[in-house]
Coordinates of N, CA and C in Angstrom, one line a residue:
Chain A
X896 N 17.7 -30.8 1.7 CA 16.8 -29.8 1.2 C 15.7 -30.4 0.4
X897 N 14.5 -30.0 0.7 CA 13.6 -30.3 0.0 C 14.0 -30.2 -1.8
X898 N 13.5 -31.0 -2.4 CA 13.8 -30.2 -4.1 C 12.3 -30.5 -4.4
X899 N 11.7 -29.4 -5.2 CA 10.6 -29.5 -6.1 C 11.1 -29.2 -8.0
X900 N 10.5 -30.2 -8.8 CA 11.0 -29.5 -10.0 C 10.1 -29.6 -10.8
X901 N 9.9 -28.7 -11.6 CA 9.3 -28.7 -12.7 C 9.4 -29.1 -14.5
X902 N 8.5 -29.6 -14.9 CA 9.4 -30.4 -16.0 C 9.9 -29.6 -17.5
X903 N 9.3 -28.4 -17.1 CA 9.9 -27.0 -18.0 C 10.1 -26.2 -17.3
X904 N 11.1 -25.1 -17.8 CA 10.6 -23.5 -17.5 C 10.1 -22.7 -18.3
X905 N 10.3 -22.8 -19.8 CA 9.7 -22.0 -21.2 C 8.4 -23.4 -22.1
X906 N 7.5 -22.7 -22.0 CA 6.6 -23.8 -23.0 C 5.9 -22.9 -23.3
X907 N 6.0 -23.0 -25.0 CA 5.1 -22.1 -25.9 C 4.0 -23.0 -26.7
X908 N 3.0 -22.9 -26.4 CA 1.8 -23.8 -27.5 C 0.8 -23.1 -28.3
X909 N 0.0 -23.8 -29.1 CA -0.8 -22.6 -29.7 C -2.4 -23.2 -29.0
X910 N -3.2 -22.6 -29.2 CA -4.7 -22.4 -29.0 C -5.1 -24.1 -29.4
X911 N -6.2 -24.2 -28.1 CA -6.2 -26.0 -28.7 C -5.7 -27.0 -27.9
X912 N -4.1 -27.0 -28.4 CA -3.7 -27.9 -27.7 C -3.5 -28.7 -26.2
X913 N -3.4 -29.5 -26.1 CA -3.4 -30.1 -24.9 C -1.7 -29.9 -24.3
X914 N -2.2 -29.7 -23.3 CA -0.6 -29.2 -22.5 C -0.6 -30.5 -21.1
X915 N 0.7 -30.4 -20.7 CA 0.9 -31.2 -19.4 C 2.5 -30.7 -18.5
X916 N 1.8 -30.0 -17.7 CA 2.8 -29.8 -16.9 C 3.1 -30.8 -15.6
X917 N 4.2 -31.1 -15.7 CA 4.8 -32.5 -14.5 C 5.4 -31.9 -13.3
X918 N 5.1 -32.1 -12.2 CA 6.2 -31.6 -11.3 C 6.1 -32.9 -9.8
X919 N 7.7 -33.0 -9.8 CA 7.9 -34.0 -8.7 C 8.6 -33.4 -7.7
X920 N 8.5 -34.1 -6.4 CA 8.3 -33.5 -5.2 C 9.9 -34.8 -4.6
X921 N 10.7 -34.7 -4.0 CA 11.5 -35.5 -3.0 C 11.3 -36.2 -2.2
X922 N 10.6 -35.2 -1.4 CA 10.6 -35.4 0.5 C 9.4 -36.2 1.0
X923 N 8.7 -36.7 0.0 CA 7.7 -37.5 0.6 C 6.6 -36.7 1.2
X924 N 6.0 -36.0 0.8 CA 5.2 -35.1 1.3 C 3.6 -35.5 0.7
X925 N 3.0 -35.6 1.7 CA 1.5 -35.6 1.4 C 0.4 -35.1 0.6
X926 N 1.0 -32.8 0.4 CA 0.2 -32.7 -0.4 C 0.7 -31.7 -1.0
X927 N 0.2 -32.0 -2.6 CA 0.9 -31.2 -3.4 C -0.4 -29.9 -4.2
X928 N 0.5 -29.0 -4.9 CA -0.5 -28.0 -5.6 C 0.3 -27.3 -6.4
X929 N -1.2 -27.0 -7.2 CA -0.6 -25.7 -8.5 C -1.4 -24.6 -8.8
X930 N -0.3 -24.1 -8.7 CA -0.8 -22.3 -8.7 C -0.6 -21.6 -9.7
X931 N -1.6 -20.7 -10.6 CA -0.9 -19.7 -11.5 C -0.4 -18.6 -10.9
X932 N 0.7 -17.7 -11.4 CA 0.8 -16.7 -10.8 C 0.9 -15.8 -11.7
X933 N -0.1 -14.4 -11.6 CA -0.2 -13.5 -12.5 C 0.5 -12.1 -12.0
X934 N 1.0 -11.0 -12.5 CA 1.5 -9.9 -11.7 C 0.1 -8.9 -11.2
X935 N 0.1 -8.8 -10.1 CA -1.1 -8.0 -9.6 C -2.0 -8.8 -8.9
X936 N -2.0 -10.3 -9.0 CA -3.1 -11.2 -8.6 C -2.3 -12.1 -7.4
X937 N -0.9 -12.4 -7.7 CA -0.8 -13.1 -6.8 C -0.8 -14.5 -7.4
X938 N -1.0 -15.7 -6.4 CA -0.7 -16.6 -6.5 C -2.6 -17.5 -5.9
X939 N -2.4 -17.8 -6.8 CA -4.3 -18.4 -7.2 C -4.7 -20.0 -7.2
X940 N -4.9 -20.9 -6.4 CA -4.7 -22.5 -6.1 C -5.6 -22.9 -7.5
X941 N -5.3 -23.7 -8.1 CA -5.9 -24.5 -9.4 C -6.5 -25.7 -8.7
X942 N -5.8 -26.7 -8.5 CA -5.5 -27.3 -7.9 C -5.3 -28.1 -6.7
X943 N -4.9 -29.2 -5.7 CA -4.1 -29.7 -5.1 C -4.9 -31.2 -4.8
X944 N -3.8 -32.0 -3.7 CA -3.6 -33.2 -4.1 C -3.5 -33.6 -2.0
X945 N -4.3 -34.5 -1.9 CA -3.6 -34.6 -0.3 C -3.3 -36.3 -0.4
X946 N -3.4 -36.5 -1.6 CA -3.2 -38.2 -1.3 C -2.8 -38.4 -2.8
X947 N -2.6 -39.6 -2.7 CA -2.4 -40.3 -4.4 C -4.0 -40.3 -5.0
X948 N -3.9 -40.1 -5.7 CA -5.2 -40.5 -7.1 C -6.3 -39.3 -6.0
X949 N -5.7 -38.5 -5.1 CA -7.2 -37.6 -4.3 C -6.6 -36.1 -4.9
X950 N -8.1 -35.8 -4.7 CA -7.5 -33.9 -5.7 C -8.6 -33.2 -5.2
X951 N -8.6 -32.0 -5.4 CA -9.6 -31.0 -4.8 C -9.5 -29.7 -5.4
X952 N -10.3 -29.0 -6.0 CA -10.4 -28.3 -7.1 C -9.9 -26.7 -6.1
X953 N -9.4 -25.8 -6.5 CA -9.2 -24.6 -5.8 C -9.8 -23.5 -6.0
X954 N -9.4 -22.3 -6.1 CA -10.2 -21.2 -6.6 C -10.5 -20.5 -8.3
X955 N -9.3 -21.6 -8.8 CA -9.9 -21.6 -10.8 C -9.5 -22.4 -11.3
X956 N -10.4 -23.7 -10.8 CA -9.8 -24.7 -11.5 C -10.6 -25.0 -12.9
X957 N -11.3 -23.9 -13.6 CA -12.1 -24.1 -15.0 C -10.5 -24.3 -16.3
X958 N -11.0 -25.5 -16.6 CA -9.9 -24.9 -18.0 C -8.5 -26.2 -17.7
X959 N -9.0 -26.6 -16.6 CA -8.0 -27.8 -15.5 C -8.1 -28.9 -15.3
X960 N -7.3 -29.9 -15.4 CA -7.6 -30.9 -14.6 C -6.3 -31.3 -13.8
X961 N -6.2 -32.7 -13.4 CA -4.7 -32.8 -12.5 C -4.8 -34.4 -12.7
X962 N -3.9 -35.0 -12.3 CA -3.5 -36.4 -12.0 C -2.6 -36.4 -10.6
X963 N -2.9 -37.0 -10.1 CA -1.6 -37.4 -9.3 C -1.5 -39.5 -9.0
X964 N -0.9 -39.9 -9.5 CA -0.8 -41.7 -9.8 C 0.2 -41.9 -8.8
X965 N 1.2 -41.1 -8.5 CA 1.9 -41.5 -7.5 C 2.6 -40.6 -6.1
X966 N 3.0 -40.5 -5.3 CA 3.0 -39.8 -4.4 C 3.8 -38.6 -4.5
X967 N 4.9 -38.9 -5.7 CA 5.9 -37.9 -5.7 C 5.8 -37.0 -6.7
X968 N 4.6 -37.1 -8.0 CA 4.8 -37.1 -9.1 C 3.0 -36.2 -9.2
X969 N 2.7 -34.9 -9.4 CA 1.3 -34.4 -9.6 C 1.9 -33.6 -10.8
X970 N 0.9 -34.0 -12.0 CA 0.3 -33.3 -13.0 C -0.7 -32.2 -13.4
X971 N -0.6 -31.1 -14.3 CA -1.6 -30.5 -14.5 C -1.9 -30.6 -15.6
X972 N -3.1 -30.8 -16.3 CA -3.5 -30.9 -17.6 C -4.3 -29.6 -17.9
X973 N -3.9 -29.1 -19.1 CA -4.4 -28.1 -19.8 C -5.8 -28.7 -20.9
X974 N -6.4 -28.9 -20.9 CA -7.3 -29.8 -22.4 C -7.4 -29.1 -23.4
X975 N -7.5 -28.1 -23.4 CA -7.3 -27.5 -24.5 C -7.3 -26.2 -24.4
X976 N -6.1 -25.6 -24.9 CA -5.2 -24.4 -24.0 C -5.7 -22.9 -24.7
X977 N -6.1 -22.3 -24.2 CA -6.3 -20.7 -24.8 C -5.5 -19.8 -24.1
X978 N -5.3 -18.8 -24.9 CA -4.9 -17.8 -24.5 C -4.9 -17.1 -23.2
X979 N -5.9 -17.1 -23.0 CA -6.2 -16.6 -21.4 C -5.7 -17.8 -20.3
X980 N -4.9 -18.5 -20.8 CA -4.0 -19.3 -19.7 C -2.7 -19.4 -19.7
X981 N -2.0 -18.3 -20.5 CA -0.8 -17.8 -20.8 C -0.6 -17.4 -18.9
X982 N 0.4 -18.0 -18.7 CA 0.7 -17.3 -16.9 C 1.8 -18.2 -16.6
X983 N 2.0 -18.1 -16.0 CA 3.5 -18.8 -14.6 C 2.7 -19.8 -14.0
X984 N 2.9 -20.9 -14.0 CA 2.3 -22.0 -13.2 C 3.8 -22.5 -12.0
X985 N 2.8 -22.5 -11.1 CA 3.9 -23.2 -9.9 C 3.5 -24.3 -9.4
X986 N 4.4 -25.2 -9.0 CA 4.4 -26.3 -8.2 C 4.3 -26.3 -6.7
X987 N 3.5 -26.8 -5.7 CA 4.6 -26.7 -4.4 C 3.9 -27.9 -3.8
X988 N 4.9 -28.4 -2.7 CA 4.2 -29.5 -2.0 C 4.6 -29.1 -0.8
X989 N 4.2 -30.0 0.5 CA 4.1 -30.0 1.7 C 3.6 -30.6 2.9
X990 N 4.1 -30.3 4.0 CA 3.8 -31.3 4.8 C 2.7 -31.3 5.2
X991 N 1.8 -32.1 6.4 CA 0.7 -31.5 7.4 C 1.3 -31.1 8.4
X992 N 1.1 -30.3 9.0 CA 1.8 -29.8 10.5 C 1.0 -30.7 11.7
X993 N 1.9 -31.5 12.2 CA 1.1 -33.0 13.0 C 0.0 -32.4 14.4
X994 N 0.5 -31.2 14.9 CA -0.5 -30.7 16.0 C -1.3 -30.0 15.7
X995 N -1.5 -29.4 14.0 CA -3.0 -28.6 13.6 C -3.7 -29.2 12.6
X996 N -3.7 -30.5 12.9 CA -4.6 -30.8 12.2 C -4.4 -31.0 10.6
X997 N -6.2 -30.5 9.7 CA -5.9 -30.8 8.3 C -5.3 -29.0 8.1
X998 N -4.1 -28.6 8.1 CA -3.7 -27.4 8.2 C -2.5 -27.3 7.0
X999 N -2.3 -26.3 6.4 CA -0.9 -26.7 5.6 C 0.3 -25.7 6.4
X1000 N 1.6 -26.6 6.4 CA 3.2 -25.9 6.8 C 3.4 -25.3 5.4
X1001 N 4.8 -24.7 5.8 CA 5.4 -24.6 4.6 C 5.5 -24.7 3.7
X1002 N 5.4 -24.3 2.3 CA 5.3 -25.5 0.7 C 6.5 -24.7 0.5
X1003 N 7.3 -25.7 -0.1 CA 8.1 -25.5 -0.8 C 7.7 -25.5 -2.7
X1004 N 8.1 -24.7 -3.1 CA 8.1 -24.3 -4.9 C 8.7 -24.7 -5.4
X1005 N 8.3 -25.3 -6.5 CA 9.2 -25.9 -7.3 C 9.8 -24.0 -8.6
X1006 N 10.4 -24.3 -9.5 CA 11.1 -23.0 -10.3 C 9.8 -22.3 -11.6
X1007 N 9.0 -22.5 -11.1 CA 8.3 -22.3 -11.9 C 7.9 -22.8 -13.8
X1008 N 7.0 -23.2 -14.3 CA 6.6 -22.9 -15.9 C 6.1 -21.7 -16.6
X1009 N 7.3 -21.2 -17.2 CA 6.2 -20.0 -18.0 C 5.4 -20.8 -19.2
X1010 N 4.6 -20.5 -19.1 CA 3.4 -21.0 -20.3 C 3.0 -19.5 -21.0
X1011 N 3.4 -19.6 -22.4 CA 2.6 -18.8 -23.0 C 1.7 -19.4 -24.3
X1012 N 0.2 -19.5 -24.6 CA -0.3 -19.7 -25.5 C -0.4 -19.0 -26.7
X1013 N -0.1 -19.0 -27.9 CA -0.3 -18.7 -28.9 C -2.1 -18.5 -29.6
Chain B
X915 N -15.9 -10.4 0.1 CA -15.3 -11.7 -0.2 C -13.8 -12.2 1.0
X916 N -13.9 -13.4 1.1 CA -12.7 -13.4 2.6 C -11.1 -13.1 1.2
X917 N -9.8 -12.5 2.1 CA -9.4 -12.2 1.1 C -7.9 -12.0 1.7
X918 N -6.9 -11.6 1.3 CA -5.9 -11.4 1.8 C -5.2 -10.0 1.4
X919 N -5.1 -9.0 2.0 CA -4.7 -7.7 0.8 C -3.6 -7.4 1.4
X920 N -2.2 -7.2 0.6 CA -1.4 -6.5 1.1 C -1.4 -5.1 0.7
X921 N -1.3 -4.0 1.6 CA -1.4 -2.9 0.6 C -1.1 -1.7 -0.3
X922 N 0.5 -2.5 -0.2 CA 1.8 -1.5 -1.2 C 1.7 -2.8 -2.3
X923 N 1.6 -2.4 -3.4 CA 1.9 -3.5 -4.5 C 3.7 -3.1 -4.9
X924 N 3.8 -1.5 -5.2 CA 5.0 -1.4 -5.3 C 6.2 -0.3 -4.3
X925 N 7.5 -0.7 -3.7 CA 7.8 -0.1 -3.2 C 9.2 0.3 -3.3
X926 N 9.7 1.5 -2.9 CA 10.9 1.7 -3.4 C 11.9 2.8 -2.2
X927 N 13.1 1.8 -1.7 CA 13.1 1.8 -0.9 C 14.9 2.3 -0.9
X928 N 15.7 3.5 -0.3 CA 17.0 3.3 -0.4 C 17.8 2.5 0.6
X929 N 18.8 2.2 0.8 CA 19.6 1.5 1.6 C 19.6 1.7 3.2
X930 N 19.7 1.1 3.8 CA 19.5 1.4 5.7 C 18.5 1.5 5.5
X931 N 17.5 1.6 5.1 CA 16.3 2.5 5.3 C 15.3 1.6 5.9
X932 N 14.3 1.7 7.1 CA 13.2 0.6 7.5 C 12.2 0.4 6.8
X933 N 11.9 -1.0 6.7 CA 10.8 -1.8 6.1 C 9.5 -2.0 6.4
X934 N 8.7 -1.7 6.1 CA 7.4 -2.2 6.6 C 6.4 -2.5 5.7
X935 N 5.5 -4.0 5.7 CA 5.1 -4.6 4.3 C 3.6 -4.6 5.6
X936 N 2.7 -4.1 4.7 CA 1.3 -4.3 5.5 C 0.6 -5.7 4.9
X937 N -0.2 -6.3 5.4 CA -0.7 -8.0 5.4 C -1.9 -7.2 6.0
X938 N -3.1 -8.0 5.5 CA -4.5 -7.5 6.3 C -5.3 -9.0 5.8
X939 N -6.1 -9.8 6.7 CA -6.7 -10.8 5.7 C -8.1 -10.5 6.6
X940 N -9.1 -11.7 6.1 CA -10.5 -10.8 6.4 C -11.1 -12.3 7.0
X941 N -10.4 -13.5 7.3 CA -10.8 -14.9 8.0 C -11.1 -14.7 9.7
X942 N -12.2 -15.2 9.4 CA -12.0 -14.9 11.4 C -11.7 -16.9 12.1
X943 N -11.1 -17.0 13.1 CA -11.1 -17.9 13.7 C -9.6 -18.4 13.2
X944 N -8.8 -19.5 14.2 CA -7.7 -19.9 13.9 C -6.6 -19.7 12.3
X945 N -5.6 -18.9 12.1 CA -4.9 -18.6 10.6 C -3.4 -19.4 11.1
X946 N -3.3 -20.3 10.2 CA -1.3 -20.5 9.9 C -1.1 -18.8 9.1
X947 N -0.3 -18.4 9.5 CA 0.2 -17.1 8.5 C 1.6 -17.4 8.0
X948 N 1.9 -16.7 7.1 CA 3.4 -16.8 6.3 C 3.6 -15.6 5.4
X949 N 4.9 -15.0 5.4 CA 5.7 -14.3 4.2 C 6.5 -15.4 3.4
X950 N 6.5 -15.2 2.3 CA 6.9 -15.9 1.4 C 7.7 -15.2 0.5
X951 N 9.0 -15.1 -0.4 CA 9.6 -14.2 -1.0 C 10.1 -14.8 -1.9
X952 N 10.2 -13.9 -3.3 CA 10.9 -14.6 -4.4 C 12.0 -13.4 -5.2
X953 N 13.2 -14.3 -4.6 CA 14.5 -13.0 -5.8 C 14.3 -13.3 -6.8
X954 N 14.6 -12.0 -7.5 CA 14.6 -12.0 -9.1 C 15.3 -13.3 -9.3
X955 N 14.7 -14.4 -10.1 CA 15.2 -15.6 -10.6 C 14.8 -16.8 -10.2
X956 N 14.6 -16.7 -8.7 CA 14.4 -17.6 -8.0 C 13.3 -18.2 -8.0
X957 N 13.3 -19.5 -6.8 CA 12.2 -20.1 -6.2 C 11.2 -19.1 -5.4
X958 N 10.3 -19.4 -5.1 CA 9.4 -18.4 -4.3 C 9.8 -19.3 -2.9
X959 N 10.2 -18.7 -1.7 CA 10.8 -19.5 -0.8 C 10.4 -18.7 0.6
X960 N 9.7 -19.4 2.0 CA 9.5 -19.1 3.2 C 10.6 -18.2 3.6
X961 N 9.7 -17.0 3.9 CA 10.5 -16.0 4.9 C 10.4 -16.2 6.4
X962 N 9.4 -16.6 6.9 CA 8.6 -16.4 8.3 C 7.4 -17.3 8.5
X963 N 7.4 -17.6 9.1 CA 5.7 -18.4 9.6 C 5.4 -18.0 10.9
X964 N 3.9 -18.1 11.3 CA 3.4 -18.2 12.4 C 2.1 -18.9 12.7
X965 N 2.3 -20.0 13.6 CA 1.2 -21.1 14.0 C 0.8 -20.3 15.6
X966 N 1.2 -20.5 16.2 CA 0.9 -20.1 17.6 C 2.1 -19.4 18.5
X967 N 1.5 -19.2 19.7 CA 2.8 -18.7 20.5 C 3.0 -17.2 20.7
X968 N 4.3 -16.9 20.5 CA 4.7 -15.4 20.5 C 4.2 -14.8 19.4
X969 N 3.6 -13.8 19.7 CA 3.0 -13.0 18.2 C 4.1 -12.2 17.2
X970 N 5.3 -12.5 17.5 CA 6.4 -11.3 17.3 C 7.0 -12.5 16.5
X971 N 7.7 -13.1 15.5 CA 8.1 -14.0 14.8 C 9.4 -13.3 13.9
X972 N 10.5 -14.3 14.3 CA 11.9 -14.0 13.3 C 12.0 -14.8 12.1
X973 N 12.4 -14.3 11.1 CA 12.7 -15.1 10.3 C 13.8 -15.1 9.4
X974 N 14.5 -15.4 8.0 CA 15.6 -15.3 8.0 C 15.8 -13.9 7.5
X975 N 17.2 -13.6 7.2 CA 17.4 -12.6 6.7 C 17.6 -11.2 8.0
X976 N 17.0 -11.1 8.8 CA 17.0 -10.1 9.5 C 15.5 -9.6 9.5
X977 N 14.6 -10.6 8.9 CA 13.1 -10.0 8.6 C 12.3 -10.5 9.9
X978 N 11.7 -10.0 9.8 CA 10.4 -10.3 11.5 C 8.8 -9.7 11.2
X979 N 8.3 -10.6 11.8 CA 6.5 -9.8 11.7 C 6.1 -10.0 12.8
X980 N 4.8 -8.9 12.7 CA 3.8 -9.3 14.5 C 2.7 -9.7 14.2
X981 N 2.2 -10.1 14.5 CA 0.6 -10.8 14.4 C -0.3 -10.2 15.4
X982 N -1.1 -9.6 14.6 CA -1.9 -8.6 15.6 C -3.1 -9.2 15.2
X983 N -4.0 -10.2 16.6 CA -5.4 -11.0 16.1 C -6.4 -9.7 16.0
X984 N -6.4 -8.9 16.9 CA -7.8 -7.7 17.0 C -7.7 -7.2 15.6
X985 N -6.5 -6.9 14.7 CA -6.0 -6.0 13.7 C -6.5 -7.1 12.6
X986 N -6.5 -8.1 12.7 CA -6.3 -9.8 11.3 C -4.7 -8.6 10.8
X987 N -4.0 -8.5 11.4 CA -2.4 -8.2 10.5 C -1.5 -8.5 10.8
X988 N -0.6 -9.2 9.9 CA 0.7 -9.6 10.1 C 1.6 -9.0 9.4
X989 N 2.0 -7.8 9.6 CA 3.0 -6.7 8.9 C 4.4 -7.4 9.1
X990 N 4.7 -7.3 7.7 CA 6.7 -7.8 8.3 C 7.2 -6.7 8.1
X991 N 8.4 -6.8 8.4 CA 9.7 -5.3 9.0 C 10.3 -5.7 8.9
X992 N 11.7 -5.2 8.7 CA 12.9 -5.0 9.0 C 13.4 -3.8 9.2
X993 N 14.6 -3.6 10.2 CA 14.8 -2.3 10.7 C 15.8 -1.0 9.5
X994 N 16.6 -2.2 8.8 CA 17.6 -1.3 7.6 C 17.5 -2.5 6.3
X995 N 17.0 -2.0 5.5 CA 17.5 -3.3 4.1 C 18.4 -3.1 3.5
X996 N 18.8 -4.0 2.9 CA 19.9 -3.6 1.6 C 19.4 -4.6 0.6
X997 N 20.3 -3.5 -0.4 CA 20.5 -4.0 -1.8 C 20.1 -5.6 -2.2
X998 N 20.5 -6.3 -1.8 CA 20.2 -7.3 -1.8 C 18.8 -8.7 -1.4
X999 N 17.8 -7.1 -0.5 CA 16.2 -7.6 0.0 C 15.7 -7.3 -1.4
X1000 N 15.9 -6.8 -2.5 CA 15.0 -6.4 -3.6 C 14.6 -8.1 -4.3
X1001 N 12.8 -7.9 -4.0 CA 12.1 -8.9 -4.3 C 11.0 -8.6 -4.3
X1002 N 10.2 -9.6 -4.4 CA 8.4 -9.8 -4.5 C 8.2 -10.5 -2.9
X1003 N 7.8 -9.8 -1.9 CA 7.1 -10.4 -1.0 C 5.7 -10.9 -1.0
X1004 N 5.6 -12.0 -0.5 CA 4.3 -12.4 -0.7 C 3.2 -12.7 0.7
X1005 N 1.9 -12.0 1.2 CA 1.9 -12.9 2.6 C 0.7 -13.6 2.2
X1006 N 0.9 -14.7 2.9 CA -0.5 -15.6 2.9 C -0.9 -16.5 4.1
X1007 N -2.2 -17.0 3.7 CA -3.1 -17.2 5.1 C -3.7 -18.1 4.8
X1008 N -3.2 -19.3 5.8 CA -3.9 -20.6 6.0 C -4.7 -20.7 7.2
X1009 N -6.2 -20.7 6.9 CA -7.4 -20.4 7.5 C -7.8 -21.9 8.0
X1010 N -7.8 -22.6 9.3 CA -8.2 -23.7 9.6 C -9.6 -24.3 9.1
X1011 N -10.0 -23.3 9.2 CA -11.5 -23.8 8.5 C -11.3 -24.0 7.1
X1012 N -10.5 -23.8 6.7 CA -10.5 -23.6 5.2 C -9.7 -25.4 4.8
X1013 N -8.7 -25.9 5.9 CA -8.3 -27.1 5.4 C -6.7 -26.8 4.9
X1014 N -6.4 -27.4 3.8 CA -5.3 -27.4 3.1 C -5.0 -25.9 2.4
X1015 N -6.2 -25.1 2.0 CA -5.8 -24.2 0.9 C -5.4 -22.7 1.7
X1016 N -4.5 -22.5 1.6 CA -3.8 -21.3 1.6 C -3.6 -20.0 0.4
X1017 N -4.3 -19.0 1.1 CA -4.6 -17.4 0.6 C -3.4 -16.8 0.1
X1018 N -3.0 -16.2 -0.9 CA -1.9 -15.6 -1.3 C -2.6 -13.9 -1.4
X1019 N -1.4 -12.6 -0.6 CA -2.3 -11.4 -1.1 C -1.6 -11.6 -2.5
X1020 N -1.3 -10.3 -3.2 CA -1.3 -9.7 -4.3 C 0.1 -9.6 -4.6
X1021 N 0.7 -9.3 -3.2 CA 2.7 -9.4 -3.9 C 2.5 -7.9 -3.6
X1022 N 4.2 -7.8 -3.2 CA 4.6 -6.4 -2.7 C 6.0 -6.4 -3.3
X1023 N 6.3 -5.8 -4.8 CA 7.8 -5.4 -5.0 C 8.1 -4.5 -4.2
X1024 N 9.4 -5.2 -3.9 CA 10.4 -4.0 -3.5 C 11.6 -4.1 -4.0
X1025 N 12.3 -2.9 -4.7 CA 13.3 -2.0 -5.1 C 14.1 -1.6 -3.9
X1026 N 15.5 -2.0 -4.1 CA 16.2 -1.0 -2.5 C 17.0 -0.5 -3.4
X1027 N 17.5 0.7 -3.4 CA 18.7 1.4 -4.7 C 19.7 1.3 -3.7
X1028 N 20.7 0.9 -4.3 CA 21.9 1.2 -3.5 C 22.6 2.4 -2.9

């Protein structure tokens, strides 16, 4: 079975600070992402990663940045965390599907971070 | 805006009773599609996919969807739920043109009372 984990499930910070959410991936998979998820919004791409040290900005990535140094291992960085980024952050990674192309399979999720800012 | 809308956000559903989650997205040209589901607690985890082929797709649980191209809809069903289907369905849409990034709608609770 695939495992995705994340390196919290509860993180409380206050206004300001710098946050870092870690999430590592098993199965060797190519490309990873992170998603906030809000109730009513759904699940929103920040992020994602189709290679080591390669990243590609999603639909809100203000307020974000990311690392990925190694294949198994993508970061999100907070720089300095407000309030309005209190949400559920998810992990997921995944394969390419070999006959479509630059297409995404399946992602599997890692258990999610609740982040709430103070 | 291209978009993904499911259009029950909340539903509430008694036991045996049949299922139907509406999926509408607004991409034109080649889509990967998916239900995606999360139980209270859980991982958010694949219910169904569809790349090509039969438009009529099984997936686990006893759940299924159709893919209707003229419609852009991939409604999932099931014929009776139980107690036990009570979750957050999710569908979303990986648009070829679009590359790696995949569309999430909005999330469909569902409640089954025993």
């Amino acid at each position: 079975d695939v495992k995705v984990t994340q390196s919290s499930r509860y993180l409380v910070k206050r206004t300001g600070e710098k946050v870092f959410l870690e999430c590592v991936q098993d199965m060797d998979h190519e490309n990873m992402f992170w998603y906030r998820q809000d109730p009513g919004l759904g699940l929103r791409l920040i992020y994602f990663s189709y290679d080591v040290k390669m990243k590609e900005k999603g639909d809100i990535p203000e307020g974000y940045s990311v690392s990925r140094e190694k294949k198994e291992r993508f970061s999100l960085i907070l720089e300095s965390a407000s309030t309005n980024q209190t949400s559920m952050y998810l992990c997921a990674s995944t394969e390419i599907p070999g006959l479509a192309g630059l297409t995404t399979d399946t992602q599997y999720f890692g258990p999610g971070t609740r982040l709430t800012v103070l | 805006a291209q978009s993904v809308s499911q259009h029950n956000h909340h539903v509430i559903l008694s036991e045996a009773a049949s299922l139907e989650l509406g999926c509408n997205y607004s991409y034109g040209g080649t889509v990967n599609l998916f239900w995606y589901v999360q139980y209270p607690g859980q991982h958010l985890q694949l219910l169904l996919k569809y790349f090509s082929g039969d438009p009529l797709v099984k997936g686990i649980k006893g759940f299924e969807a159709e893919f209707i191209k003229s419609k852009f809809s991939f409604n999932l069903r099931k014929p009776s739920v139980q107690w036990s289907d009570t979750a957050e369905y999710f569908c979303a849409v990986n648009p070829h043109a679009g590359g790696f990034k995949t569309i999430f709608g909005a999330g469909t609770r569902l409640f089954v009372k025993a």
